[in-house]
Structures are given as C-alpha cells and as structure tokens.
Coordinates of C-alpha atoms in Angstrom, one line a residue:
M199 CA 0.0 0.0 0.0
D200 CA 1.1 3.5 -0.8
T201 CA 1.7 4.9 2.7
R202 CA 0.6 8.4 1.5
L203 CA -2.9 6.9 1.3
S204 CA -2.7 5.3 4.7
L205 CA -5.2 6.1 7.4
L206 CA -3.0 4.5 10.1
Q207 CA 0.8 4.0 9.9
L208 CA 3.1 2.4 12.4
D209 CA 6.8 2.5 11.7
S210 CA 9.2 0.2 13.5
V211 CA 7.2 0.4 16.8
T212 CA 8.7 -1.3 19.8
K213 CA 7.2 -1.6 23.3
R214 CA 9.2 -2.9 26.2
F215 CA 8.0 -3.5 29.8
G216 CA 11.2 -3.7 31.8
G217 CA 13.3 -6.5 30.3
L218 CA 10.3 -7.9 28.3
T219 CA 9.9 -6.8 24.7
A220 CA 6.2 -7.2 24.0
V221 CA 6.3 -5.7 20.5
S222 CA 9.5 -5.5 18.4
R223 CA 10.0 -3.1 15.4
F224 CA 6.4 -3.6 14.2
S225 CA 5.3 -1.8 11.1
L226 CA 1.7 -1.7 9.8
T227 CA -0.5 0.4 7.5
V228 CA -4.3 0.5 7.3
G229 CA -5.9 2.3 4.4
A230 CA -9.2 4.2 4.5
G231 CA -12.1 1.7 4.2
E232 CA -9.8 -1.3 4.5
I233 CA -10.3 -4.4 6.7
V234 CA -7.1 -5.8 8.1
G235 CA -6.9 -8.8 10.4
L236 CA -4.2 -9.0 13.1
I237 CA -3.6 -12.6 14.2
G238 CA -1.1 -14.7 16.1
P239 CA -0.9 -17.1 19.0
N240 CA -1.8 -16.1 22.5
G241 CA 0.8 -13.8 23.9
A242 CA 2.0 -12.6 20.5
G243 CA 1.5 -8.9 21.3
K244 CA -1.7 -8.2 19.5
T245 CA -3.6 -6.5 22.3
T246 CA -0.4 -4.5 23.2
V247 CA -0.5 -3.1 19.6
F248 CA -4.1 -2.0 20.3
H249 CA -3.1 -0.4 23.5
L250 CA -0.3 1.5 21.6
L251 CA -2.7 2.6 18.9
S252 CA -5.4 3.9 21.3
G253 CA -3.1 5.7 23.7
F254 CA -3.1 3.4 26.7
H255 CA 0.6 2.7 26.2
A256 CA 3.3 4.8 24.7
P257 CA 5.8 3.1 22.4
T258 CA 9.4 2.7 23.6
E259 CA 10.6 3.4 20.0
G260 CA 9.0 4.1 16.7
A261 CA 6.3 6.2 15.2
I262 CA 2.5 6.0 15.1
R263 CA 0.5 8.3 12.8
F264 CA -3.2 8.5 12.3
K265 CA -4.3 10.6 9.3
G266 CA -0.7 11.7 8.9
V267 CA -0.4 13.1 12.4
S268 CA 1.5 11.5 15.3
V269 CA -0.6 10.2 18.1
V270 CA 2.3 9.3 20.4
G271 CA 1.7 11.0 23.7
A272 CA -2.0 11.7 23.0
K273 CA -4.5 10.5 25.6
P274 CA -7.1 7.8 24.6
H275 CA -10.0 10.3 24.5
Q276 CA -8.0 12.6 22.3
I277 CA -7.2 9.8 19.8
C278 CA -10.8 8.7 19.9
R279 CA -12.0 12.2 19.0
R280 CA -9.6 12.2 16.0
G281 CA -11.5 9.2 14.7
L282 CA -9.9 6.1 16.0
A283 CA -12.0 4.0 18.4
R284 CA -11.6 0.5 19.9
T285 CA -13.4 -2.3 21.7
F286 CA -11.9 -4.4 24.5
Q287 CA -11.4 -8.1 24.6
I288 CA -13.1 -8.3 28.0
V289 CA -16.3 -6.4 27.7
Q290 CA -16.9 -4.1 30.7
P291 CA -20.0 -2.0 30.3
F292 CA -21.3 0.3 33.0
V293 CA -23.5 -2.4 34.4
N294 CA -25.9 -0.1 36.4
L295 CA -26.6 2.1 33.3
T296 CA -29.0 1.1 30.6
T297 CA -27.9 0.0 27.2
L298 CA -28.8 3.5 25.8
E299 CA -26.9 5.3 28.6
N300 CA -23.8 3.2 27.9
V301 CA -23.8 4.1 24.2
M302 CA -24.5 7.8 25.1
V303 CA -21.2 7.7 27.0
G304 CA -19.4 7.0 23.6
A305 CA -21.5 9.7 21.9
F306 CA -20.4 12.3 24.4
N307 CA -16.9 12.0 23.0
R308 CA -18.2 14.1 20.0
T309 CA -20.8 16.3 21.6
D310 CA -21.6 18.0 24.9
D311 CA -25.3 18.1 24.1
A312 CA -27.4 15.4 25.8
A313 CA -30.1 15.4 23.2
A314 CA -27.6 15.0 20.4
A315 CA -25.8 12.2 22.3
R316 CA -29.1 10.4 22.8
E317 CA -30.1 10.7 19.2
R318 CA -26.8 9.3 18.1
A319 CA -27.0 6.5 20.6
L320 CA -30.5 5.5 19.5
E321 CA -29.4 5.5 15.9
V322 CA -26.4 3.2 16.7
L323 CA -28.4 0.9 18.8
E324 CA -30.9 0.3 16.0
F325 CA -27.9 -0.3 13.6
V326 CA -26.3 -3.0 15.9
G327 CA -29.7 -4.7 16.7
L328 CA -30.1 -3.5 20.2
G329 CA -32.9 -1.0 19.7
A330 CA -35.4 -3.1 21.5
R331 CA -33.1 -3.4 24.5
R332 CA -32.2 0.3 24.9
D333 CA -33.8 0.5 28.4
V334 CA -32.4 -2.8 29.7
P335 CA -29.6 -2.4 32.3
A336 CA -26.3 -3.6 30.8
R337 CA -25.9 -6.2 33.6
A338 CA -29.0 -8.0 32.2
L339 CA -27.6 -8.4 28.7
T340 CA -26.3 -11.7 27.3
L341 CA -22.7 -12.0 26.3
S342 CA -23.6 -11.7 22.6
D343 CA -25.6 -8.5 23.3
R344 CA -22.7 -7.1 25.5
K345 CA -20.4 -7.6 22.5
R346 CA -22.8 -5.6 20.3
L347 CA -23.0 -3.0 23.0
E348 CA -19.2 -2.7 23.1
M349 CA -19.2 -2.2 19.3
A350 CA -22.0 0.3 19.6
R351 CA -20.1 2.4 22.1
G352 CA -17.2 2.6 19.6
L353 CA -19.5 3.4 16.7
A354 CA -21.2 6.2 18.7
T355 CA -17.9 8.1 18.5
R356 CA -18.1 8.3 14.7
P357 CA -14.8 6.5 14.0
E358 CA -13.0 6.4 10.7
L359 CA -11.0 3.4 12.1
L360 CA -12.5 0.9 14.5
L361 CA -10.3 -1.6 16.4
L362 CA -12.1 -4.8 17.2
D363 CA -10.5 -7.0 19.9
E364 CA -11.9 -10.5 19.8
V365 CA -15.6 -9.5 19.5
M366 CA -16.5 -13.1 18.6
A367 CA -14.8 -14.8 21.6
G368 CA -17.1 -17.0 23.6
L369 CA -20.0 -16.9 21.0
N370 CA -21.7 -19.8 19.4
P371 CA -21.7 -20.3 15.6
T372 CA -25.0 -18.6 15.1
E373 CA -23.9 -15.6 17.1
I374 CA -20.6 -15.5 15.3
E375 CA -22.4 -15.4 11.9
A376 CA -24.5 -12.5 13.2
I377 CA -21.5 -10.5 14.3
I378 CA -19.8 -11.2 10.9
G379 CA -22.8 -9.6 9.3
L380 CA -22.7 -6.6 11.6
I381 CA -19.0 -6.1 10.9
R382 CA -19.7 -6.1 7.2
R383 CA -22.5 -3.5 7.6
I384 CA -20.0 -1.3 9.6
H385 CA -17.5 -1.6 6.8
A386 CA -20.2 -0.8 4.2
Q387 CA -20.6 2.6 6.0
G388 CA -17.0 3.4 5.1
V389 CA -15.4 2.6 8.4
A390 CA -11.9 1.0 8.2
L391 CA -11.4 -2.0 10.6
L392 CA -8.4 -3.6 12.3
I393 CA -9.5 -6.8 13.8
I394 CA -7.9 -9.2 16.3
E395 CA -9.7 -12.5 16.2
H396 CA -9.0 -16.2 17.0
V397 CA -12.0 -17.4 15.1
M398 CA -9.9 -18.1 12.0
Q399 CA -12.7 -18.9 9.6
A400 CA -14.3 -15.5 10.4
I401 CA -11.1 -13.5 10.2
M402 CA -10.1 -15.1 6.9
A403 CA -13.5 -14.4 5.4
L404 CA -13.6 -10.8 6.6
S405 CA -10.1 -9.5 6.0
Q406 CA -8.7 -8.1 2.8
R407 CA -5.2 -8.4 4.3
I408 CA -3.8 -10.4 7.2
V409 CA -0.9 -9.5 9.4
V410 CA 0.6 -12.2 11.7
L411 CA 2.4 -11.5 15.0
H412 CA 4.5 -14.0 16.8
H413 CA 6.6 -13.2 19.9
G414 CA 6.0 -9.5 19.2
E415 CA 7.4 -9.6 15.7
K416 CA 5.6 -9.6 12.3
I417 CA 6.2 -12.9 10.6
A418 CA 3.8 -12.6 7.7
E419 CA 1.6 -10.2 5.8
G420 CA -0.6 -10.6 2.8
R421 CA -3.8 -12.0 1.4
P422 CA -5.7 -14.4 3.6
D423 CA -5.1 -17.4 1.4
D424 CA -1.4 -16.7 1.1
V425 CA -1.0 -16.2 4.8
A426 CA -2.8 -19.4 5.6
R427 CA -0.2 -21.3 3.5
D428 CA 2.8 -19.6 4.9
A429 CA 5.1 -22.1 6.6
R430 CA 6.1 -19.6 9.3
V431 CA 2.5 -19.0 10.2
I432 CA 1.7 -22.7 10.3
E433 CA 4.7 -23.3 12.6
A434 CA 3.7 -20.5 14.9
Y435 CA 0.3 -21.9 15.4
L436 CA 1.0 -25.6 15.3
G437 CA 4.6 -25.8 16.4
A438 CA 7.7 -27.0 14.5
R439 CA 7.2 -30.1 12.4
T440 CA 9.1 -33.2 13.3

C-alpha cells in the first residue's frame, strides 16, 4: 500500500516492559475503508498493539501516525476524538446504566449536548440490533448483546477506524455469523477496521489483508489465502514439524 494513502501508519514500533519486549520493530498500515486482520498465537503482542494505537501505552521506540499526524503521547479520549475507536477483549459495560446510557457515553466524546448524544446512541443501537433493549440495564444483557454494546459504544464516537479486539470470543456459531454480518455492515458505511480474532474462519472471510504477529514480531503479511499457506504461520500456530 502507498503509505501516502494510509489512514494509520506504524513505523518500527517497539514496546518494552522492563526486560520484556512485547512488540518489536512492528510496522503496519491500514488504508481508508480497509479491513485488516491481526492474528497470532496467545501472547503474540496483538492487544499490546491495540493499547499502543489507542493511547493506553506509549511506544518505547517508533512512530504511530493517524491521518498523517503523530498520536504518540496523545490521551485515549483525544485519539478517539480524532476518529480512532476501539473495543476491548473483556467487555466491561457500565452495568448499572441502561444500554442506551452506555452508548451515550461514547457519543459524548463528540458532543456536549445530551439530546444529540441520545439521538446518536439511539441510531447506533438500531444499527447494531439492540434498539429493543435500549432501556435494559447492561448487567442483564447476554454475552452476545454485550459484544454488540461494546461495538455500539465505539461506533457512537463516529470513527474512521475501529479496532475490534476478539468480538467473537465466547460466542456460538449462530452468534458469530450475526457478528460477521454486523462487521460487514459497519464496513459498508466506510469505516476501516483492524481486527484481532481467534475465530480463524471468520477473520479469513472478513479481512482483505492479514498481518501475523509472533513473539511481538511480524512474521507474515498478505492476502488471507497466502498467509494461511505460509510455513512460518503454520509453525507459529502448530509448532515446529518433526
């Protein structure tokens, strides 16, 4: 990809925690309207990359640019306001707030007006399929609905790039198919997506490009079919062949 057209660009990003290198010289681009899958075994450094992108961690080395501007040192809410939103692997809604109120929290990132935040939240809830549950306390939602709520909170901020961290984890096949459909509808609205996912059939079907992390280093990148056949990827997931 021509980096001049990139929405997101990471150049040789490294993150160390004391003596542990969680991410090492990692480079990545995501173009406007693109769907990129970020995969790798547990502990590969994927969620650390999301923390770096969204301002929860600062890189030890390297550059991170969103829409051509460095976001290193920016706070999470500032990065979100620029158009980069994320979900979390472990969903943690405000359990004593209603579904609607939870999504309004996301909408308030873009407006101080309660009526505007409510209108945006209602619109997003209908889009993700939670309109009928808008007045239900978040604590009463199923896991599948909590995943939708997590995505709704991100969408309420009007992102240009949405980071999805294992939004299909723990779901049954029917629920996974529904989430895949929702992701496709989000993409159809022009939102770029960077997705961490262990449901391989889903990530391979959704992604236009796959990036593979192993021990914090990128070991492969390319079209899903090509990555699935890469010997380094197979070894990383299945272990060295004997």
